[in-house]
PDB file of C-alpha atoms in Angstrom:
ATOM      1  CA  UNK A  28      32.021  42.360  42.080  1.00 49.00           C
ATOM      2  CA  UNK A  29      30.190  39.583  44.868  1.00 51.00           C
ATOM      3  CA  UNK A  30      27.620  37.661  43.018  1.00 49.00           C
ATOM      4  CA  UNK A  31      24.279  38.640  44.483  1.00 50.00           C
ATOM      5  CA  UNK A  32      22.319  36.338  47.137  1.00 51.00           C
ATOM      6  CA  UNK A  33      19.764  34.944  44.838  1.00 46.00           C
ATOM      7  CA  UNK A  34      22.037  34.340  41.752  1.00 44.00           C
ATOM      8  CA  UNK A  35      24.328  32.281  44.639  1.00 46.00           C
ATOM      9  CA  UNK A  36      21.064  30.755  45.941  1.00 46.00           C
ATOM     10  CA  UNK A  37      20.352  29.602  41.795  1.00 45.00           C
ATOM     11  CA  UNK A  38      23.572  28.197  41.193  1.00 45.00           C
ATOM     12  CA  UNK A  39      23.897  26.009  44.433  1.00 43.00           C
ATOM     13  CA  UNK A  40      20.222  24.739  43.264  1.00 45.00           C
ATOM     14  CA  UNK A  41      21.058  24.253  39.720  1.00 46.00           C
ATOM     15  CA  UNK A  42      24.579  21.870  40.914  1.00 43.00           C
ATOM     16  CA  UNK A  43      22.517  19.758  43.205  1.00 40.00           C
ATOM     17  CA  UNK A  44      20.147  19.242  40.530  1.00 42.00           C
ATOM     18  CA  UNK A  45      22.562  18.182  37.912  1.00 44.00           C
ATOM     19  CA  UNK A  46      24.648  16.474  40.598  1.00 45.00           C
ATOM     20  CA  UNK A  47      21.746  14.155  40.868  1.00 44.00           C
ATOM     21  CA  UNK A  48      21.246  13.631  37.356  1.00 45.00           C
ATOM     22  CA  UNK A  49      24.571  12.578  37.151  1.00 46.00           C
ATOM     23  CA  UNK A  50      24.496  10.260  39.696  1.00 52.00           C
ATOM     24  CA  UNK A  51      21.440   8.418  38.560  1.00 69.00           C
ATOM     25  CA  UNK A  52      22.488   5.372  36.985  1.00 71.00           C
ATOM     26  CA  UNK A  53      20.392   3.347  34.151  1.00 83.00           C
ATOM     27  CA  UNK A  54      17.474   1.942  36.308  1.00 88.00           C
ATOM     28  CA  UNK A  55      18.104  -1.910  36.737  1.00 89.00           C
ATOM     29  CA  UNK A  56      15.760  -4.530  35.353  1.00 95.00           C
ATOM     30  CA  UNK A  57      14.820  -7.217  37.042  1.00 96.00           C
ATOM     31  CA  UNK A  58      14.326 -10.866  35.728  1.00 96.00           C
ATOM     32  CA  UNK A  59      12.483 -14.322  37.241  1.00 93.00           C
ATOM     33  CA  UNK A  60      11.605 -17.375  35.604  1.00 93.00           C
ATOM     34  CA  UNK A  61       8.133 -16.287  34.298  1.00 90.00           C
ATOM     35  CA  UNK A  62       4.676 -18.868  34.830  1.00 88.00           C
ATOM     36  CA  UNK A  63       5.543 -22.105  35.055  1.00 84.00           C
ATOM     37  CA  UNK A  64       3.263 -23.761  32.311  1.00 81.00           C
ATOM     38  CA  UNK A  65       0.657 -26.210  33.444  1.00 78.00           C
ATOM     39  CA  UNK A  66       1.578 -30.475  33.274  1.00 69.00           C
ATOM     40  CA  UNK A  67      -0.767 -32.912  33.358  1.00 60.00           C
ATOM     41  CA  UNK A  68      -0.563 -34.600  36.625  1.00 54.00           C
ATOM     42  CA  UNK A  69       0.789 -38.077  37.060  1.00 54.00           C
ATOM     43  CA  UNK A  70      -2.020 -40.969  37.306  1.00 53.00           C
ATOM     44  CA  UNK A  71       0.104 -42.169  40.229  1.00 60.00           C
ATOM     45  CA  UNK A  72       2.318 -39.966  42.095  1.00 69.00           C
ATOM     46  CA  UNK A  73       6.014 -41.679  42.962  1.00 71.00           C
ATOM     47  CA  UNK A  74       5.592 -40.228  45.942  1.00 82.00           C
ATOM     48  CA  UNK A  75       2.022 -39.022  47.575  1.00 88.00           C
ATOM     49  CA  UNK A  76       3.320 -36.561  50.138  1.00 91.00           C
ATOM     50  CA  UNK A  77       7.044 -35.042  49.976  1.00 93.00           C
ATOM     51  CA  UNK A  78       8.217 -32.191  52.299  1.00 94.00           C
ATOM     52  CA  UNK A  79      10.961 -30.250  50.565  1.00 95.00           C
ATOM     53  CA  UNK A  80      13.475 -28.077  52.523  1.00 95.00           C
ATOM     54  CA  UNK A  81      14.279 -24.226  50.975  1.00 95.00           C
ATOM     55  CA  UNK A  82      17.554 -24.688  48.593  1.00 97.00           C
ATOM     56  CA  UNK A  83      20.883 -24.590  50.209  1.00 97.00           C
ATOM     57  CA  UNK A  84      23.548 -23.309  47.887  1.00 96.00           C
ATOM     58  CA  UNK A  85      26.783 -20.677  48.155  1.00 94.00           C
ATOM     59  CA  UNK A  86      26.325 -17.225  49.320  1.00 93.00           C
ATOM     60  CA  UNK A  87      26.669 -15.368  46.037  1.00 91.00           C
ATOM     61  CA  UNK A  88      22.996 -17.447  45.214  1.00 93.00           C
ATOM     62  CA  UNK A  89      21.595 -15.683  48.053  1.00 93.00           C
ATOM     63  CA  UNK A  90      21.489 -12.481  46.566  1.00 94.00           C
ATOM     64  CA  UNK A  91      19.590 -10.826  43.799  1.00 95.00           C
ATOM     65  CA  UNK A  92      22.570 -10.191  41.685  1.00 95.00           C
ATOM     66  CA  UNK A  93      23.169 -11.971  38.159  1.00 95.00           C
ATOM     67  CA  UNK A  94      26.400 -13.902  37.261  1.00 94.00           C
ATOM     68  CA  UNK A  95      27.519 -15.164  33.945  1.00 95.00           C
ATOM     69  CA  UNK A  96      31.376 -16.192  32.786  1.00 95.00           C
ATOM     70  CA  UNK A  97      33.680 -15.549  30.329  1.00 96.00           C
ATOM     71  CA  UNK A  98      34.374 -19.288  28.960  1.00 94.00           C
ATOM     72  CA  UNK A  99      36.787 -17.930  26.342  1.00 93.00           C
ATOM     73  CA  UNK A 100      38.773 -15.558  28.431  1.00 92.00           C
ATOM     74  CA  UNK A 101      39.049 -16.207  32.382  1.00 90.00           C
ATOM     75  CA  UNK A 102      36.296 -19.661  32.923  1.00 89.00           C
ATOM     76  CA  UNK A 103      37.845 -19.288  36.861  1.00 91.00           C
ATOM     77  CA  UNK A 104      36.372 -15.633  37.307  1.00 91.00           C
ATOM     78  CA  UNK A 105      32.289 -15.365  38.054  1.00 90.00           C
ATOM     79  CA  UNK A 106      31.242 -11.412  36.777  1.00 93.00           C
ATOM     80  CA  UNK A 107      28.333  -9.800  38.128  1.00 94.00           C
ATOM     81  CA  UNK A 108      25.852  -7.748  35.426  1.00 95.00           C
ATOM     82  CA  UNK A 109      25.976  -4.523  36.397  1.00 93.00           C
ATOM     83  CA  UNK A 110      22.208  -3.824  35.530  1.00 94.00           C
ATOM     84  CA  UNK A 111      20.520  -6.674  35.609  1.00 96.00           C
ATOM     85  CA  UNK A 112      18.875  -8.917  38.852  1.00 97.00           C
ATOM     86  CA  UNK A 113      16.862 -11.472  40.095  1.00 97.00           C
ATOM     87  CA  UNK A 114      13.774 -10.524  41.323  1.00 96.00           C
ATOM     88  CA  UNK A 115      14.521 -12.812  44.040  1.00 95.00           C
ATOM     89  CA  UNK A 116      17.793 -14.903  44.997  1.00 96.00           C
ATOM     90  CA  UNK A 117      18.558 -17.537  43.214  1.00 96.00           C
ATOM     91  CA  UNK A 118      17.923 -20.132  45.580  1.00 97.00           C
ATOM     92  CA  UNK A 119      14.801 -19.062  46.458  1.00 96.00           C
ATOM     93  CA  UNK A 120      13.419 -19.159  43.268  1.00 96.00           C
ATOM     94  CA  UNK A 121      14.724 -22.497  41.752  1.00 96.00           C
ATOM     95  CA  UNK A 122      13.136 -23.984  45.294  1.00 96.00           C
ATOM     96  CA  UNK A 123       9.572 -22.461  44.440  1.00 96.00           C
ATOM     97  CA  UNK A 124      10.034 -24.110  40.988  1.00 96.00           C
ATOM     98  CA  UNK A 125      11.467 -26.670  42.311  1.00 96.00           C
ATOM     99  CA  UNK A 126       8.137 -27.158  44.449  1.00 95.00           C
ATOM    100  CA  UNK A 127       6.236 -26.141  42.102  1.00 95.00           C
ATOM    101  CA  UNK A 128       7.039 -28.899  39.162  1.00 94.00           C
ATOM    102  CA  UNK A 129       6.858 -31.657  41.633  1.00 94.00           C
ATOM    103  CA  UNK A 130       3.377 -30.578  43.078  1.00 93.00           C
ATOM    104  CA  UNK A 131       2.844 -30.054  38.984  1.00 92.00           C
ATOM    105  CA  UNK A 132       3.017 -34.003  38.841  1.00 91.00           C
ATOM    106  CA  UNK A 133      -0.109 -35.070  41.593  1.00 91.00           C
ATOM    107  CA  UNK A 134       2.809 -34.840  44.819  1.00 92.00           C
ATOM    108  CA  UNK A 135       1.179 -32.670  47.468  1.00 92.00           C
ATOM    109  CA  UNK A 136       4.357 -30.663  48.759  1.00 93.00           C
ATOM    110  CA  UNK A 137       4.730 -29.792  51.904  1.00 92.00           C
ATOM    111  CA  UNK A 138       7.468 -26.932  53.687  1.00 86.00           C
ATOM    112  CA  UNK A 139       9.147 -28.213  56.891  1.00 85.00           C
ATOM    113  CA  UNK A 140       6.959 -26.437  59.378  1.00 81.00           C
ATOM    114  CA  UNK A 141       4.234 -28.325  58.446  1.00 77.00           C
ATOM    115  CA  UNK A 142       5.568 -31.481  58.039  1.00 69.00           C
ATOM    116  CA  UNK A 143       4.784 -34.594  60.055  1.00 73.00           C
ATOM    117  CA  UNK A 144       6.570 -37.450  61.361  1.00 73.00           C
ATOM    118  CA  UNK A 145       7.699 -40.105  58.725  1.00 81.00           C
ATOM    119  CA  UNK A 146       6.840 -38.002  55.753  1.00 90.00           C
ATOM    120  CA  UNK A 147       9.839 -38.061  53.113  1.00 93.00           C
ATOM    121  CA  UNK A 148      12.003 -35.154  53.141  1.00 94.00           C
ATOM    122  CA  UNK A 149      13.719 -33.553  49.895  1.00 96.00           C
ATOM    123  CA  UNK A 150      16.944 -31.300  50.712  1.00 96.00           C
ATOM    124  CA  UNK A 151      18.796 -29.959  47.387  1.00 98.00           C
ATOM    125  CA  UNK A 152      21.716 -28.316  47.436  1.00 98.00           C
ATOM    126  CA  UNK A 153      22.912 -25.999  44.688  1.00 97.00           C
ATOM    127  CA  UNK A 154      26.369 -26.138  43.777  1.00 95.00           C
ATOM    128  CA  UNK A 155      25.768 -23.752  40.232  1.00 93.00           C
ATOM    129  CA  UNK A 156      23.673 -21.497  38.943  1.00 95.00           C
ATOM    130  CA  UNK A 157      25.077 -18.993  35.862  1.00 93.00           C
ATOM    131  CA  UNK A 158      25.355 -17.932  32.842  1.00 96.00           C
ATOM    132  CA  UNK A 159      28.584 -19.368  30.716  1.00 96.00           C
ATOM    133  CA  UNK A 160      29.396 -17.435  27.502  1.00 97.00           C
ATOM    134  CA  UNK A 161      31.602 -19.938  25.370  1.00 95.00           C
ATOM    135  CA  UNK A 162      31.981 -16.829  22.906  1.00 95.00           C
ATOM    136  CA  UNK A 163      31.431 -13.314  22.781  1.00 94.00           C
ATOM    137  CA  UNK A 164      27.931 -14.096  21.192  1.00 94.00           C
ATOM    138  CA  UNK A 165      27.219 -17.563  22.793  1.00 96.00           C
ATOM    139  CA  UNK A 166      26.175 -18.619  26.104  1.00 97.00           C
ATOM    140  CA  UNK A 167      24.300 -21.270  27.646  1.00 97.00           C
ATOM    141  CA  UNK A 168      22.443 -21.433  31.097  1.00 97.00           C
ATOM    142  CA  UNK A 169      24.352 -23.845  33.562  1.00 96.00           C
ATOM    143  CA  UNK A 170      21.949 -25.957  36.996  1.00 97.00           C
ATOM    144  CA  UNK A 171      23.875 -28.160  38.848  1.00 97.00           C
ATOM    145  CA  UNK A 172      22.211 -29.564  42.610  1.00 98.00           C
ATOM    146  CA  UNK A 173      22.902 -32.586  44.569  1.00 98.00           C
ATOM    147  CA  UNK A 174      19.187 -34.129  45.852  1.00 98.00           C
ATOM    148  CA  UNK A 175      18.807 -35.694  48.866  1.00 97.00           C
ATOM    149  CA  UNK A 176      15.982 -37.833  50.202  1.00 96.00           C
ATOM    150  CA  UNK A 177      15.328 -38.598  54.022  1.00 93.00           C
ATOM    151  CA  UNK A 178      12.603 -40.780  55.736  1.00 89.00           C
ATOM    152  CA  UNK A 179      13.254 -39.299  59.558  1.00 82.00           C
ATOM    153  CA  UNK A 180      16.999 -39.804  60.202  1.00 83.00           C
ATOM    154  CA  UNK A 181      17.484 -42.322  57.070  1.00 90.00           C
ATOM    155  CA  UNK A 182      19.310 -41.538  53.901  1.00 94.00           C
ATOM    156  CA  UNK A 183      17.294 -42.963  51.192  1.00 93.00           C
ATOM    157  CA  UNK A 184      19.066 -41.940  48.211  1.00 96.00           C
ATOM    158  CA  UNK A 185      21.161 -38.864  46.959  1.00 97.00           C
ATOM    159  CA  UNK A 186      21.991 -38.125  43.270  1.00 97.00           C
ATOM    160  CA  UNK A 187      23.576 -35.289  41.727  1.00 98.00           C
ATOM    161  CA  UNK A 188      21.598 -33.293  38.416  1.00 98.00           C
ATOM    162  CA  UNK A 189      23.330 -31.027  36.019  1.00 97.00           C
ATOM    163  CA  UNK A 190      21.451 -29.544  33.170  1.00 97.00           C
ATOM    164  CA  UNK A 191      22.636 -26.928  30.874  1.00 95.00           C
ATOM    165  CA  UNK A 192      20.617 -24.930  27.828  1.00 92.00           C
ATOM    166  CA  UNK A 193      21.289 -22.401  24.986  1.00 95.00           C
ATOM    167  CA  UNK A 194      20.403 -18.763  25.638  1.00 96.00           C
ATOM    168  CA  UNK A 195      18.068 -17.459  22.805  1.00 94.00           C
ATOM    169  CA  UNK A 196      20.265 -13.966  23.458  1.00 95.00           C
ATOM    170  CA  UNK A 197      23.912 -13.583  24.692  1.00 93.00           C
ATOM    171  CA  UNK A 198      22.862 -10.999  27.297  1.00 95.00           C
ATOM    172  CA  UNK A 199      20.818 -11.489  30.554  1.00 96.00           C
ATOM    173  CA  UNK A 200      17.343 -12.098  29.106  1.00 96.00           C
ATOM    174  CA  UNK A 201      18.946 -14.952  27.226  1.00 97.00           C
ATOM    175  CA  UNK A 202      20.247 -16.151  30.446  1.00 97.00           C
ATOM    176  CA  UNK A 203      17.496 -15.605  32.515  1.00 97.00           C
ATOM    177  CA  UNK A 204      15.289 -17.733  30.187  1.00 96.00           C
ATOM    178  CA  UNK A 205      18.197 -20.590  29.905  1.00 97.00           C
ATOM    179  CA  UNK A 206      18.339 -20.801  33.631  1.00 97.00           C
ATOM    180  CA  UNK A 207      14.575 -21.544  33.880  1.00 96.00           C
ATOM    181  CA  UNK A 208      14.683 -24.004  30.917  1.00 96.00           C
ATOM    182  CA  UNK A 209      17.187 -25.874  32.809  1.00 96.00           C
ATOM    183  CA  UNK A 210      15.918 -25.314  36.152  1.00 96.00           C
ATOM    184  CA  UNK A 211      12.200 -27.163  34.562  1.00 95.00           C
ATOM    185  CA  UNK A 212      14.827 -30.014  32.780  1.00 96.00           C
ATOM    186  CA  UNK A 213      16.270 -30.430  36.391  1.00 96.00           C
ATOM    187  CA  UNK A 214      12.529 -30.680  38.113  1.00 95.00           C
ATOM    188  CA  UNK A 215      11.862 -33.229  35.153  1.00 94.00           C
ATOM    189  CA  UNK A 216      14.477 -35.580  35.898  1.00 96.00           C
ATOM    190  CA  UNK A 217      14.259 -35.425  39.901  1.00 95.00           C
ATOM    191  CA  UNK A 218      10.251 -36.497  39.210  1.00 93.00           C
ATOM    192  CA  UNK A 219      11.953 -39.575  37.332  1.00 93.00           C
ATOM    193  CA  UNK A 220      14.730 -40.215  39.917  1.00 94.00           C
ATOM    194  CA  UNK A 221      11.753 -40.537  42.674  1.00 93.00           C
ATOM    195  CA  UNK A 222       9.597 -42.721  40.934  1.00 89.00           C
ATOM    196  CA  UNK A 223      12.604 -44.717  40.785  1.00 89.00           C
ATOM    197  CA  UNK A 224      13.043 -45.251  44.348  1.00 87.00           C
ATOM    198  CA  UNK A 225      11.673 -47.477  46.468  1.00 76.00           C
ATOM    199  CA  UNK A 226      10.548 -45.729  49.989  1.00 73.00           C
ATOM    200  CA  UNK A 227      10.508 -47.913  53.140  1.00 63.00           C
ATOM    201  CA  UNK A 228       7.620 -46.925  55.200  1.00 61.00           C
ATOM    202  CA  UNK A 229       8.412 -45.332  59.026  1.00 56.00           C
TER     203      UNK A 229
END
C-alpha cells in the first residue's frame, strides 16, 4: 500500500533533522593566554624605543589549531586536538605578548609601519610551540625563538631562547596555560638579553 504524501513529507523531515544531529560534532573550545598580569616598569628602560616585527615561525603556527606530542610513543609525530584551538594563531599571539611584556618594562613598542629611521628593530622567529606529553598523564609546555636585533641594516645581536613548563593538567587547558607560562619566562629573559647589549646609535 503507497505511504501517503504527508507521512512521506514527515519522514524526509524527521531524517534531515536527525541527519543533522548526527553530524554536529562536540562544539570546540577555544583557548588564549588569558591577562597578562601587570609588572612594575623598569626605572631605566634597556632600550627607550624598540619596533618589533609580527613573529615569523612554520606554517602549522599560523593556524588556530592545537598541537601536543606523544614523548613516550612517536616524539617525531606533531598530533592536532581534535576539539580544542587557539583563539588566534600561535604566532600572533606570543608576538602580542611578546609586545606586551616588553612595553610591561617602561619600552614604548612600536609595529613596523610606524617606525622611524634608526629606531632598533626586534624580529623573532619561532622555531616551537607545543605541548610534549612525556607520559600518558604528564606534559609540559615547550617555546623555543631565535631573537634578532637590527639598527637599520646592522645586526646587533641574535640569541636563541627555549623555555619549557609543567602543565597543571595533561589535556589542553594544561597546555594552554604552560605555553603562556613559558611564553612570559621567554619575554623575561629577552628584557635581560637587551639590557645586556650595548646599541650603537644611527
Amino acid at each position: 500500500m503507497p505511504i501517503p504524501r504527508h507521512l512521506t513529507a514527515l519522514i524526509v523531515a524527521g531524517a534531515f533533522l536527525l541527519g543533522g544531529c548526527a553530524s554536529r560534532g562536540p562544539v570546540p573550545t577555544f583557548y588564549d593566554f588569558g591577562p597578562a598580569a601587570p609588572q612594575a616598569a623598569a626605572a631605566a628602560p634597556a632600550v627607550p624605543v624598540l619596533v618589533i616585527a609580527d613573529a615569523n615561525g612554520p606554517s602549522w603556527l599560523d593556524s588556530q589549531r592545537m598541537y601536543y606530542r606523544l614523548l613516550y610513543a612517536d616524539a617525531q609525530q606533531s598530533r592536532p586536538y581534535a576539539y580544542n584551538r587557539w583563539n588566534t594563531p600561535p604566532l600572533q599571539l606570543l608576538s602580542q605578548r611578546l609586545k606586551t611584556r616588553v612595553a610591561q618594562s617602561g619600552v614604548k613598542v612600536l609595529s613596523t609601519t610606524d617606525a622611524a629611521a634608526g629606531i632598533p628593530l626586534l624580529r623573532i622567529d619561532v622555531d616551537d610551540f607545543s605541548q610534549a606529553f612525556d607520559t600518558q598523564t604528564h606534559s609540559s609546555g615547550h617555546v623555543s625563538l631565535r631573537a634578532s636585533l637590527f639598527r637599520g641594516h646592522r645586526l646587533i645581536d641574535q640569541k636563541t631562547f627555549s623555555r619549557s613548563g609543567p602543565a597543571g593538567s595533561a589535556d589542553a587547558q594544561g597546555g594552554a596555560q604552560a605555553l603562556a607560562a613559558a611564553s612570559d619566562a621567554i619575554a623575561a629573559d629577552l628584557l635581560t638579553w637587551l639590557g645586556t647589549l650595548n646599541i650603537p646609535k644611527e
